[in-house]
Amino acid sequence: MKNIYIFDMDGTLTPSRRPMTENFELFFSSWAKRNLFFLVSGSNLEKIMEQVPKYIMDYSKGVFTCGGNQLWISDKLIYDHKFPPPQDLIDFLEEKLSLSKYPKRTGNHIEDRGSMLNFSIVGRNCSLEERLDYFHYDQKHNERTNIAQEIIYKWDNLDAVIGGQISIDITPKGMNKSQVLNEIKKYFPNEKYIFIGDRTVEGGNDYPLAELMLKTENCSVYQAGEPSAEDGYKATKQILLKLENE
Ligand code: M1P
């Protein structure tokens, strides 16, 4: 049985919304040539291409974007699940935006990615400094967890999860990263599947896939450092070195 690796991106292969570091690129590009792997991110393709060098993406067997709602193989879109967000959800998010006690708004608060909605109080136009400031505020006040729980409570057909530092990903229920295991098995059946993510605990966007894999034969899951840690990729490197020596 071959090992099929599945990687989250932000917090696992790169710092959140930032390019892969030079050192990690050196290590990972050589690892990627020798192994079979897929990427699965909450982000869309445009953002992934800003963070992961294209030649490394080309070594992968496929890239799942928007939380597993799109699959790209060799630059070709294989599937694309659509999610037209309901108006009452947009109204709810607008209300949260006006009521949040966090003082700063930078713009692009509700990003419609076609197959998911990304919501951020500080806004996706924030600088790195503003991003980290909101991340620390949220760690203290649990604002995103509270909003996500409210969404799940109000709409029993929706899921809301935290993938990165400043935002919440909203999709129809079940349309999350857990979808990718069956998709991967269509291309590589009866192998050993290994998932590495930084948000594998409940409430995180890696959790649905981690939960499914922990219940499935020949699957294993690894947590890459602390959720959204700036250096989670260092933990990923240690995991890969350890697995290679087993
Ligand atoms: O890939 C993880 C997450 O990365 C970004 O999160 P944030 O901007 O909050 O750090 C977003 O692209 C999010 O959708 C994605 O899940």
PDB file of C-alpha atoms in Angstrom, residues 52-213:
ATOM      1  CA  VAL A  52       2.437  27.711  -2.614  1.00  0.00           C
ATOM      2  CA  PRO A  53       4.971  27.848  -5.488  1.00  0.00           C
ATOM      3  CA  LYS A  54       3.319  26.691  -8.722  1.00  0.00           C
ATOM      4  CA  TYR A  55       5.961  24.006  -9.391  1.00  0.00           C
ATOM      5  CA  ILE A  56       5.118  22.427  -6.000  1.00  0.00           C
ATOM      6  CA  MET A  57       1.385  22.547  -6.798  1.00  0.00           C
ATOM      7  CA  ASP A  58       2.243  20.783 -10.044  1.00  0.00           C
ATOM      8  CA  TYR A  59       3.865  17.904  -8.123  1.00  0.00           C
ATOM      9  CA  SER A  60       0.533  17.327  -6.330  1.00  0.00           C
ATOM     10  CA  LYS A  61      -2.081  14.860  -7.595  1.00  0.00           C
ATOM     11  CA  GLY A  62      -4.816  17.470  -7.073  1.00  0.00           C
ATOM     12  CA  VAL A  63      -5.744  20.649  -5.239  1.00  0.00           C
ATOM     13  CA  PHE A  64      -9.068  20.879  -3.373  1.00  0.00           C
ATOM     14  CA  THR A  65     -10.132  24.485  -2.863  1.00  0.00           C
ATOM     15  CA  CYS A  66     -12.974  26.205  -0.936  1.00  0.00           C
ATOM     16  CA  GLY A  67     -13.074  23.508   1.739  1.00  0.00           C
ATOM     17  CA  GLY A  68     -13.230  20.576  -0.694  1.00  0.00           C
ATOM     18  CA  ASN A  69     -15.969  22.155  -2.844  1.00  0.00           C
ATOM     19  CA  GLN A  70     -13.738  22.423  -5.898  1.00  0.00           C
ATOM     20  CA  LEU A  71     -11.102  20.049  -7.258  1.00  0.00           C
ATOM     21  CA  TRP A  72      -8.316  21.105  -9.631  1.00  0.00           C
ATOM     22  CA  ILE A  73      -6.132  18.551 -11.399  1.00  0.00           C
ATOM     23  CA  SER A  74      -3.368  19.816 -13.720  1.00  0.00           C
ATOM     24  CA  ASP A  75      -4.988  23.298 -13.781  1.00  0.00           C
ATOM     25  CA  LYS A  76      -8.355  21.812 -14.860  1.00  0.00           C
ATOM     26  CA  LEU A  77     -11.474  22.303 -12.720  1.00  0.00           C
ATOM     27  CA  ILE A  78     -12.869  18.798 -12.157  1.00  0.00           C
ATOM     28  CA  TYR A  79     -15.910  19.784 -10.071  1.00  0.00           C
ATOM     29  CA  ASP A  80     -17.375  22.908  -8.505  1.00  0.00           C
ATOM     30  CA  HIS A  81     -20.186  22.754  -5.932  1.00  0.00           C
ATOM     31  CA  LYS A  82     -22.281  25.927  -5.919  1.00  0.00           C
ATOM     32  CA  PHE A  83     -23.651  27.640  -2.805  1.00  0.00           C
ATOM     33  CA  PRO A  84     -25.862  30.699  -3.398  1.00  0.00           C
ATOM     34  CA  PRO A  85     -25.969  32.258   0.114  1.00  0.00           C
ATOM     35  CA  PRO A  86     -29.486  32.955   1.470  1.00  0.00           C
ATOM     36  CA  GLN A  87     -30.376  36.626   2.003  1.00  0.00           C
ATOM     37  CA  ASP A  88     -31.230  36.109   5.700  1.00  0.00           C
ATOM     38  CA  LEU A  89     -27.658  34.836   6.244  1.00  0.00           C
ATOM     39  CA  ILE A  90     -26.202  37.942   4.579  1.00  0.00           C
ATOM     40  CA  ASP A  91     -28.474  40.129   6.765  1.00  0.00           C
ATOM     41  CA  PHE A  92     -27.312  38.240   9.873  1.00  0.00           C
ATOM     42  CA  LEU A  93     -23.629  38.746   8.954  1.00  0.00           C
ATOM     43  CA  GLU A  94     -24.179  42.467   8.218  1.00  0.00           C
ATOM     44  CA  GLU A  95     -25.736  42.778  11.660  1.00  0.00           C
ATOM     45  CA  LYS A  96     -22.755  41.029  13.319  1.00  0.00           C
ATOM     46  CA  LEU A  97     -20.486  43.401  11.449  1.00  0.00           C
ATOM     47  CA  SER A  98     -22.250  46.454  12.829  1.00  0.00           C
ATOM     48  CA  LEU A  99     -22.563  45.061  16.375  1.00  0.00           C
ATOM     49  CA  SER A 100     -19.036  43.661  16.920  1.00  0.00           C
ATOM     50  CA  LYS A 101     -17.063  45.560  19.551  1.00  0.00           C
ATOM     51  CA  TYR A 102     -13.830  45.046  17.586  1.00  0.00           C
ATOM     52  CA  PRO A 103     -13.059  48.615  16.462  1.00  0.00           C
ATOM     53  CA  LYS A 104     -11.504  48.200  13.000  1.00  0.00           C
ATOM     54  CA  ARG A 105     -13.159  47.483   9.604  1.00  0.00           C
ATOM     55  CA  THR A 106     -10.885  47.209   6.540  1.00  0.00           C
ATOM     56  CA  GLY A 107     -13.314  46.058   3.807  1.00  0.00           C
ATOM     57  CA  ASN A 108     -14.198  42.768   2.051  1.00  0.00           C
ATOM     58  CA  HIS A 109     -16.050  41.344   5.056  1.00  0.00           C
ATOM     59  CA  ILE A 110     -18.334  38.928   3.205  1.00  0.00           C
ATOM     60  CA  GLU A 111     -16.438  37.144   0.427  1.00  0.00           C
ATOM     61  CA  ASP A 112     -18.603  35.006  -1.838  1.00  0.00           C
ATOM     62  CA  ARG A 113     -16.334  32.271  -3.256  1.00  0.00           C
ATOM     63  CA  GLY A 114     -19.139  30.649  -5.253  1.00  0.00           C
ATOM     64  CA  SER A 115     -19.103  27.451  -3.261  1.00  0.00           C
ATOM     65  CA  MET A 116     -18.626  28.983   0.200  1.00  0.00           C
ATOM     66  CA  LEU A 117     -18.999  32.266   2.031  1.00  0.00           C
ATOM     67  CA  ASN A 118     -16.051  33.659   3.981  1.00  0.00           C
ATOM     68  CA  PHE A 119     -16.923  36.128   6.737  1.00  0.00           C
ATOM     69  CA  SER A 120     -14.498  38.385   8.598  1.00  0.00           C
ATOM     70  CA  ILE A 121     -15.204  41.169  11.117  1.00  0.00           C
ATOM     71  CA  VAL A 122     -11.855  42.926  10.534  1.00  0.00           C
ATOM     72  CA  GLY A 123     -12.164  42.323   6.777  1.00  0.00           C
ATOM     73  CA  ARG A 124     -10.001  40.511   4.250  1.00  0.00           C
ATOM     74  CA  ASN A 125      -8.359  43.805   3.184  1.00  0.00           C
ATOM     75  CA  CYS A 126      -6.475  43.983   6.502  1.00  0.00           C
ATOM     76  CA  SER A 127      -2.693  44.329   6.708  1.00  0.00           C
ATOM     77  CA  LEU A 128      -0.583  41.634   8.392  1.00  0.00           C
ATOM     78  CA  GLU A 129      -0.451  43.758  11.548  1.00  0.00           C
ATOM     79  CA  GLU A 130      -4.243  44.201  11.567  1.00  0.00           C
ATOM     80  CA  ARG A 131      -4.691  40.460  10.906  1.00  0.00           C
ATOM     81  CA  LEU A 132      -2.574  39.521  13.944  1.00  0.00           C
ATOM     82  CA  ASP A 133      -4.292  42.148  16.079  1.00  0.00           C
ATOM     83  CA  TYR A 134      -7.716  40.653  15.263  1.00  0.00           C
ATOM     84  CA  PHE A 135      -6.390  37.099  15.779  1.00  0.00           C
ATOM     85  CA  HIS A 136      -5.263  38.003  19.314  1.00  0.00           C
ATOM     86  CA  TYR A 137      -8.558  39.815  20.017  1.00  0.00           C
ATOM     87  CA  ASP A 138     -10.470  36.742  18.876  1.00  0.00           C
ATOM     88  CA  GLN A 139      -8.335  34.385  20.975  1.00  0.00           C
ATOM     89  CA  LYS A 140      -9.350  36.487  23.988  1.00  0.00           C
ATOM     90  CA  HIS A 141     -13.029  37.057  23.140  1.00  0.00           C
ATOM     91  CA  ASN A 142     -13.935  33.931  21.116  1.00  0.00           C
ATOM     92  CA  GLU A 143     -15.903  36.124  18.764  1.00  0.00           C
ATOM     93  CA  ARG A 144     -15.616  33.811  15.752  1.00  0.00           C
ATOM     94  CA  THR A 145     -16.543  30.686  17.709  1.00  0.00           C
ATOM     95  CA  ASN A 146     -19.648  32.441  19.062  1.00  0.00           C
ATOM     96  CA  ILE A 147     -20.738  33.671  15.622  1.00  0.00           C
ATOM     97  CA  ALA A 148     -20.073  30.220  14.083  1.00  0.00           C
ATOM     98  CA  GLN A 149     -22.123  28.513  16.803  1.00  0.00           C
ATOM     99  CA  GLU A 150     -24.973  30.987  16.299  1.00  0.00           C
ATOM    100  CA  ILE A 151     -25.000  30.237  12.558  1.00  0.00           C
ATOM    101  CA  ILE A 152     -25.080  26.475  13.158  1.00  0.00           C
ATOM    102  CA  TYR A 153     -27.896  26.928  15.694  1.00  0.00           C
ATOM    103  CA  LYS A 154     -29.992  29.234  13.459  1.00  0.00           C
ATOM    104  CA  TRP A 155     -29.569  27.366  10.134  1.00  0.00           C
ATOM    105  CA  ASP A 156     -29.683  23.602  10.488  1.00  0.00           C
ATOM    106  CA  ASN A 157     -28.647  23.252   6.826  1.00  0.00           C
ATOM    107  CA  LEU A 158     -25.431  25.275   7.239  1.00  0.00           C
ATOM    108  CA  ASP A 159     -21.952  24.663   8.642  1.00  0.00           C
ATOM    109  CA  ALA A 160     -19.655  27.402   9.968  1.00  0.00           C
ATOM    110  CA  VAL A 161     -16.014  26.632  10.763  1.00  0.00           C
ATOM    111  CA  ILE A 162     -12.807  28.457  11.596  1.00  0.00           C
ATOM    112  CA  GLY A 163      -9.946  27.836   9.169  1.00  0.00           C
ATOM    113  CA  GLY A 164      -7.484  30.645   9.682  1.00  0.00           C
ATOM    114  CA  GLN A 165      -6.829  33.727  11.800  1.00  0.00           C
ATOM    115  CA  ILE A 166      -9.524  36.265  10.963  1.00  0.00           C
ATOM    116  CA  SER A 167     -12.502  34.599   9.319  1.00  0.00           C
ATOM    117  CA  ILE A 168     -15.247  31.971   9.313  1.00  0.00           C
ATOM    118  CA  ASP A 169     -16.038  29.667   6.376  1.00  0.00           C
ATOM    119  CA  ILE A 170     -19.753  29.023   5.794  1.00  0.00           C
ATOM    120  CA  THR A 171     -21.028  26.186   3.581  1.00  0.00           C
ATOM    121  CA  PRO A 172     -24.073  23.931   3.263  1.00  0.00           C
ATOM    122  CA  LYS A 173     -23.914  21.177   5.885  1.00  0.00           C
ATOM    123  CA  GLY A 174     -21.536  18.373   4.970  1.00  0.00           C
ATOM    124  CA  MET A 175     -19.944  20.366   2.131  1.00  0.00           C
ATOM    125  CA  ASN A 176     -16.656  20.507   4.008  1.00  0.00           C
ATOM    126  CA  LYS A 177     -13.177  18.988   3.775  1.00  0.00           C
ATOM    127  CA  SER A 178     -14.545  15.524   4.663  1.00  0.00           C
ATOM    128  CA  GLN A 179     -15.710  15.272   1.017  1.00  0.00           C
ATOM    129  CA  VAL A 180     -12.156  14.868  -0.200  1.00  0.00           C
ATOM    130  CA  LEU A 181     -11.451  11.389   1.186  1.00  0.00           C
ATOM    131  CA  ASN A 182     -13.933   9.682  -1.147  1.00  0.00           C
ATOM    132  CA  GLU A 183     -12.776  11.811  -4.066  1.00  0.00           C
ATOM    133  CA  ILE A 184      -9.138  10.841  -3.463  1.00  0.00           C
ATOM    134  CA  LYS A 185     -10.127   7.167  -3.219  1.00  0.00           C
ATOM    135  CA  LYS A 186     -11.568   7.408  -6.756  1.00  0.00           C
ATOM    136  CA  TYR A 187      -8.021   8.124  -8.010  1.00  0.00           C
ATOM    137  CA  PHE A 188      -6.082   6.082  -5.428  1.00  0.00           C
ATOM    138  CA  PRO A 189      -8.232   3.271  -3.979  1.00  0.00           C
ATOM    139  CA  ASN A 190      -7.015   0.920  -1.240  1.00  0.00           C
ATOM    140  CA  GLU A 191      -4.015   2.920  -0.091  1.00  0.00           C
ATOM    141  CA  LYS A 192      -2.913   4.408   3.212  1.00  0.00           C
ATOM    142  CA  TYR A 193      -4.193   7.984   3.678  1.00  0.00           C
ATOM    143  CA  ILE A 194      -2.427  10.507   5.919  1.00  0.00           C
ATOM    144  CA  PHE A 195      -3.877  13.932   6.708  1.00  0.00           C
ATOM    145  CA  ILE A 196      -1.918  16.811   8.267  1.00  0.00           C
ATOM    146  CA  GLY A 197      -3.767  19.983   9.325  1.00  0.00           C
ATOM    147  CA  ASP A 198      -3.560  22.693  11.977  1.00  0.00           C
ATOM    148  CA  ARG A 199      -7.312  22.921  12.723  1.00  0.00           C
ATOM    149  CA  THR A 200      -8.152  19.264  13.361  1.00  0.00           C
ATOM    150  CA  VAL A 201     -10.045  19.888  16.621  1.00  0.00           C
ATOM    151  CA  GLU A 202     -13.805  20.474  16.803  1.00  0.00           C
ATOM    152  CA  GLY A 203     -14.870  23.848  15.345  1.00  0.00           C
ATOM    153  CA  GLY A 204     -11.867  23.939  12.986  1.00  0.00           C
ATOM    154  CA  ASN A 205     -12.170  23.499   9.221  1.00  0.00           C
ATOM    155  CA  ASP A 206      -9.870  20.420   9.260  1.00  0.00           C
ATOM    156  CA  TYR A 207     -12.041  18.684  11.869  1.00  0.00           C
ATOM    157  CA  PRO A 208     -14.705  17.134   9.570  1.00  0.00           C
ATOM    158  CA  LEU A 209     -11.987  15.379   7.522  1.00  0.00           C
ATOM    159  CA  ALA A 210      -9.941  14.479  10.616  1.00  0.00           C
ATOM    160  CA  GLU A 211     -13.047  13.055  12.329  1.00  0.00           C
ATOM    161  CA  LEU A 212     -13.956  10.945   9.288  1.00  0.00           C
ATOM    162  CA  MET A 213     -10.410   9.678   8.811  1.00  0.00           C
TER     163      MET A 213
END
